[in-house]
Amino acid sequence: MEKKVVYSGIQPSGSLTIGNYIGALRNFKDLQDDYLCLYCIADLHAITVHQEPKNLRKNTLDLIALYLAAGIDPEKSIIYIQSHVHEHTELAWALNTITGLGQLQRMTQFKSKSQKVKEVEAGLLNYPVLMAADILLYNTNFVPVGEDQRQHLEITRDIAERFNSRYSETFTIPEILPAKVGGRIMSLQDPMSKMSKSDSNKDGFILIIEDENETRKKLKKAVTDSLGKISYNDDQKGLKNLIDIYASFSGLSTDEIVCKYEGKGYGIFKEELAEVVTLGLRPIREKFKEIRDDKAYLEKVYKEGAEKASYIAAKTVRKVYKKMGFIPR
Ligand code: AMP
Ligand code: TRP
């Protein structure tokens, strides 16, 4: 039987946080034995928020190296740069013509991102259509992403269903594959908001690639509460978030962690958390250092990836164009 398809992407818009790691990247590796996996570097998505070209180039190569450091094997999975496969923009255009403006305007990510800019540009609004194109090009069954992407998955399904009913059965309807724990990691300084690389408070996030001492310091400073009791509940949001981080790095369940630290103070808990996190990240940090400067290897990976991805994507676009009534060349 043919393998089912897993597809995901991450934007090269800055250094990744452990939120990205726990919610998405970490899960990519484990899927590659059972599925055909495609992992893209979503540079076309990144430019929906202004990127300095020099930084975008650096961040793109960083992210390829990080994919590899996180254990994605280019012999098993397809790693490529989104802008190298022109079918993404082609299918996005076609899908734009069947997507409701109102639905795009209701996307929570669109609403929150548009509040942060002086002028809202069209790319920001159409962002989910491009994401739908990414996913639908490859007959994707499952999409491993963090909870913040759930709504984008829903609109992808709507767009696919609309196309199928208007032009006949074409696209596979994809499903979200949420992280088992930590689908939404919160800021260490403000547990009401998502951990994000664009947070102005640098103590709010831990980067996958940073100095171990930095990581320890930030975890020590993480906001908790004055209750002084280890438990996992919504009244202790800061602590709950730290337990989620502990759980995802240790493999213990949240209950097991609460039991382990019952009657102990936050100080000890945080110290051991720092140990678990730095130990968990160490292999990736080392591997990243090893491969990041091997430009020739990175280039080989993304070129071969683009070739494999293009082959599948071209077939889909040909089929879509035909169904829409375009005359083939
Ligand atoms: P982005 O950096 O926006 O391209 O996100 C890449 C992936 O990381 C997506 O699957 C997101 O859902 C996931 N992600 C980003 N931030 C978090 C977070 N704080 N907690 C869990 N997952 C996250
Ligand atoms: N929009 C996703 C994010 O910010 C990144 C992304 C782009 C993606 N294309 C995708 C994720 C396709 C999954 C599938 O996290």
XYZ file of C-alpha atoms and ligand atoms in Angstrom:
367
model
C 0.000 0.000 0.000
C 1.225 3.493 -0.765
C 2.365 5.533 2.190
C 0.137 8.335 3.422
C 1.497 11.852 3.074
C 2.582 14.220 5.858
C 3.243 17.860 5.037
C 4.409 20.757 7.166
C 6.329 24.010 6.924
C 8.007 26.603 9.084
C 8.699 30.210 8.157
C 12.316 31.370 8.063
C 11.376 34.603 9.787
C 13.853 34.455 12.662
C 15.404 32.041 15.114
C 13.053 29.285 16.199
C 11.830 28.947 19.778
C 11.173 25.818 21.781
C 7.489 26.565 21.023
C 8.211 25.806 17.367
C 10.211 22.790 18.443
C 7.628 21.255 20.744
C 4.569 22.173 18.661
C 6.023 21.169 15.314
C 9.663 20.428 14.504
C 10.239 17.759 17.122
C 7.431 15.653 15.745
C 8.668 15.742 12.172
C 11.422 13.204 12.651
C 9.237 10.483 14.138
C 6.853 10.531 11.196
C 9.353 9.791 8.467
C 9.368 6.023 8.792
C 5.633 5.622 8.443
C 4.745 8.364 5.986
C 6.004 10.139 2.916
C 6.996 13.423 4.555
C 7.520 16.797 2.947
C 8.913 19.645 5.028
C 9.185 23.064 3.472
C 10.943 26.258 4.419
C 8.051 28.677 3.947
C 9.905 31.701 2.588
C 6.918 32.873 0.541
C 4.924 33.006 3.755
C 7.712 34.784 5.620
C 7.567 37.794 3.282
C 3.977 38.553 4.292
C 5.744 40.403 7.116
C 8.667 42.549 5.947
C 11.991 40.662 5.957
C 15.397 42.175 5.358
C 16.672 40.216 2.314
C 19.996 39.552 4.001
C 18.284 38.118 7.072
C 15.874 36.056 5.019
C 18.785 34.388 3.221
C 20.515 33.599 6.503
C 17.361 32.401 8.236
C 16.504 30.120 5.319
C 19.866 28.325 5.493
C 19.627 28.222 9.290
C 16.276 26.504 9.046
C 17.494 23.869 6.597
C 20.376 23.111 8.944
C 17.945 22.985 11.840
C 15.662 20.523 10.046
C 18.658 18.277 9.493
C 19.912 18.767 13.046
C 16.480 17.788 14.341
C 16.827 14.443 12.630
C 14.951 14.895 9.384
C 16.701 12.599 6.962
C 16.810 13.834 3.347
C 17.030 10.227 2.188
C 13.618 9.571 3.694
C 11.858 12.934 3.606
C 11.661 15.793 1.143
C 13.177 19.016 2.499
C 12.868 22.006 0.185
C 12.481 25.763 -0.089
C 8.937 26.803 -0.961
C 9.948 29.478 -3.520
C 11.896 26.846 -5.489
C 8.679 25.117 -6.487
C 6.703 27.618 -8.560
C 3.546 25.486 -8.413
C 2.868 26.860 -4.911
C 2.130 30.330 -6.226
C 0.308 28.953 -9.252
C -2.061 26.814 -7.227
C -2.483 29.611 -4.677
C -3.735 31.901 -7.442
C -6.221 29.324 -8.662
C -7.467 28.708 -5.113
C -7.799 32.453 -4.487
C -10.559 32.474 -7.063
C -12.708 30.122 -4.987
C -11.940 31.515 -1.513
C -14.339 33.824 0.292
C -13.033 37.237 1.270
C -15.075 37.200 4.461
C -13.563 33.927 5.606
C -10.035 35.275 5.092
C -10.879 38.426 7.013
C -12.125 36.349 9.939
C -8.841 34.463 10.444
C -7.546 35.264 13.930
C -3.916 35.321 12.799
C -4.802 37.833 10.084
C -6.650 39.996 12.582
C -3.839 40.015 15.110
C -1.055 40.519 12.553
C -2.930 43.335 10.809
C -3.213 45.233 14.070
C 0.569 45.395 14.232
C 1.119 47.150 10.879
C 0.284 50.638 9.556
C -1.026 49.400 6.238
C -2.449 45.921 5.802
C -1.105 44.358 2.622
C -2.861 41.780 0.476
C -0.267 39.067 1.098
C -1.168 38.950 4.761
C -4.816 38.382 3.903
C -4.051 35.703 1.308
C -1.560 33.881 3.521
C -3.932 30.981 4.311
C -4.646 30.414 0.601
C -0.941 29.913 -0.052
C -0.835 27.546 2.884
C -3.782 25.629 1.437
C -1.889 25.391 -1.861
C 1.196 24.042 -0.064
C -0.807 21.298 1.543
C -3.103 20.408 -1.350
C -0.327 20.164 -3.942
C 0.930 16.926 -2.418
C -2.284 14.989 -1.670
C -1.500 15.474 2.002
C -3.274 13.361 4.615
C -1.774 14.803 7.817
C -0.332 18.156 8.820
C 1.719 18.293 12.041
C 1.469 21.881 13.336
C 0.905 23.749 16.584
C -2.572 24.751 17.745
C -2.195 28.275 16.323
C -2.441 26.774 12.827
C -5.685 24.875 13.398
C -7.834 27.552 11.789
C -5.598 27.573 8.713
C -6.096 23.845 8.413
C -9.843 24.316 8.577
C -9.875 26.843 5.767
C -7.635 24.508 3.731
C -10.242 21.790 4.111
C -13.020 24.204 3.126
C -11.137 25.298 0.022
C -10.419 21.687 -0.976
C -14.054 20.702 -0.511
C -15.245 23.686 -2.479
C -12.907 22.836 -5.376
C -13.933 19.186 -5.303
C -17.605 19.991 -5.419
C -17.251 22.659 -8.086
C -14.871 20.829 -10.447
C -15.105 17.152 -9.365
C -13.092 15.113 -6.850
C -9.476 16.349 -6.973
C -7.951 17.077 -3.577
C -7.416 14.865 -0.558
C -8.954 16.469 2.533
C -6.101 16.902 5.040
C -6.253 16.517 8.808
C -4.305 18.297 11.508
C -1.853 16.156 13.485
C -1.530 17.974 16.791
C 1.432 17.572 19.162
C 0.652 15.128 22.013
C 1.730 17.707 24.582
C 2.678 21.326 24.120
C 0.601 22.267 21.093
C 0.644 25.783 22.495
C 3.691 26.791 24.517
C 3.280 30.141 26.258
C 5.717 32.986 26.976
C 7.857 32.443 30.076
C 7.167 36.027 31.099
C 3.494 36.290 30.175
C 1.704 32.922 30.293
C -1.357 34.481 28.650
C 0.434 34.955 25.341
C 1.993 32.453 22.973
C 5.758 31.961 23.058
C 6.959 33.755 19.967
C 10.279 34.712 18.430
C 8.932 38.206 17.792
C 8.305 38.895 21.506
C 10.086 42.134 22.518
C 10.847 40.602 25.928
C 13.755 38.251 25.213
C 13.226 36.432 28.512
C 9.847 35.255 27.241
C 11.259 32.674 24.850
C 13.987 30.059 24.635
C 15.629 29.668 21.256
C 16.419 26.195 19.970
C 19.877 27.518 19.139
C 21.264 29.575 22.004
C 23.819 29.248 24.768
C 22.897 26.722 27.486
C 23.484 29.295 30.188
C 20.979 31.623 28.529
C 18.409 28.827 28.591
C 19.025 28.146 32.265
C 18.786 31.830 33.174
C 15.495 32.308 31.374
C 13.926 29.247 32.983
C 15.032 30.435 36.395
C 13.382 33.811 35.768
C 10.172 32.257 34.385
C 7.007 33.676 35.935
C 5.112 31.357 38.296
C 2.782 32.373 41.173
C 2.677 32.851 44.916
C 0.733 29.655 45.704
C 3.963 27.694 46.069
C 2.324 24.361 45.292
C 3.113 22.168 42.304
C -0.091 21.364 40.451
C -1.318 21.402 36.877
C -4.282 23.731 36.479
C -5.490 26.914 34.807
C -5.144 29.040 37.931
C -1.396 28.499 37.765
C -0.850 29.191 34.089
C 2.858 29.961 34.332
C 3.576 26.737 36.183
C 1.271 24.762 33.901
C 3.261 25.938 30.898
C 6.530 24.913 32.562
C 5.081 21.480 33.313
C 4.105 21.161 29.644
C 7.667 21.995 28.642
C 8.995 19.478 31.170
C 6.595 16.824 29.903
C 7.522 17.259 26.286
C 11.256 17.086 26.928
C 11.166 14.243 29.450
C 8.453 11.994 28.094
C 6.812 11.966 31.546
C 3.107 12.734 31.759
C 1.954 15.927 33.490
C 0.532 13.787 36.343
C 3.847 12.035 36.838
C 5.626 15.378 37.019
C 3.174 16.766 39.588
C 3.710 13.605 41.688
C 7.486 13.819 41.375
C 7.566 17.377 42.732
C 4.795 17.146 45.276
C 5.791 19.066 48.389
C 8.922 20.459 46.738
C 9.500 24.117 45.923
C 9.447 25.870 42.537
C 13.220 26.410 42.814
C 14.078 22.716 42.601
C 11.472 22.120 39.933
C 12.890 24.888 37.760
C 16.443 23.738 38.220
C 15.609 20.214 37.125
C 13.491 21.562 34.299
C 16.526 23.498 33.054
C 18.493 20.255 33.155
C 15.879 18.349 31.168
C 15.567 21.097 28.568
C 19.296 21.712 28.050
C 19.986 17.988 27.854
C 17.166 17.550 25.356
C 18.424 20.357 23.127
C 22.120 19.547 23.348
C 22.295 17.024 20.461
C 20.469 19.405 18.107
C 22.647 22.310 19.147
C 25.791 20.310 18.508
C 24.615 18.900 15.205
C 23.505 22.338 14.042
C 26.978 23.749 14.661
C 28.486 20.862 12.727
C 26.440 21.268 9.549
C 25.473 24.927 9.350
C 28.662 25.969 7.586
C 28.665 23.085 5.148
C 27.089 25.151 2.380
C 27.642 22.489 -0.263
C 25.718 19.901 1.737
C 22.829 22.257 2.497
C 22.629 23.158 -1.185
C 22.573 19.525 -2.211
C 19.706 18.873 0.209
C 17.494 21.742 -0.903
C 18.175 21.216 -4.608
C 17.319 17.542 -4.522
C 14.318 18.316 -2.350
C 12.991 20.880 -4.819
C 13.343 18.428 -7.657
C 11.339 15.729 -5.891
C 8.683 18.170 -4.697
C 8.331 19.754 -8.153
C 7.619 16.407 -9.732
C 4.575 15.838 -7.525
C 3.453 19.478 -7.549
C 3.551 19.744 -11.345
C 1.198 16.794 -11.697
C -1.327 18.415 -9.367
C -1.237 21.778 -11.115
C -1.672 20.127 -14.522
C -4.734 18.321 -13.218
C -6.178 21.456 -11.612
C -5.621 23.614 -14.701
C -7.286 21.024 -16.872
C -10.307 20.789 -14.599
C -10.637 24.562 -14.551
C -10.710 24.670 -18.356
C -7.236 25.945 -19.238
C -5.845 24.724 -22.553
C -2.653 22.707 -22.021
C 0.538 23.967 -23.683
P 6.015 29.617 12.468
O 7.219 30.017 13.220
O 4.882 30.561 12.649
O 6.296 29.277 11.045
O 5.509 28.262 13.145
C 6.076 27.017 12.861
C 5.382 25.925 13.605
O 5.572 26.074 15.020
C 3.871 25.871 13.411
O 3.469 24.523 13.320
C 3.318 26.495 14.652
O 2.038 26.024 14.962
C 4.328 26.046 15.693
N 4.396 26.972 16.833
C 4.779 28.268 16.802
N 4.737 28.813 18.037
C 4.314 27.836 18.878
C 4.079 27.760 20.288
N 4.277 28.812 21.093
N 3.649 26.575 20.812
C 3.471 25.493 20.010
N 3.674 25.504 18.680
C 4.094 26.647 18.111
N 1.811 28.976 8.326
C 2.651 28.053 9.038
C 3.114 28.697 10.346
O 3.283 29.853 10.469
C 3.840 27.646 8.221
C 3.392 26.906 7.008
C 3.432 27.351 5.719
C 2.792 25.613 6.988
N 2.897 26.416 4.897
C 2.509 25.337 5.631
C 2.479 24.690 7.982
C 1.896 24.142 5.258
C 1.870 23.488 7.584
C 1.568 23.221 6.257
O 3.352 28.002 11.250
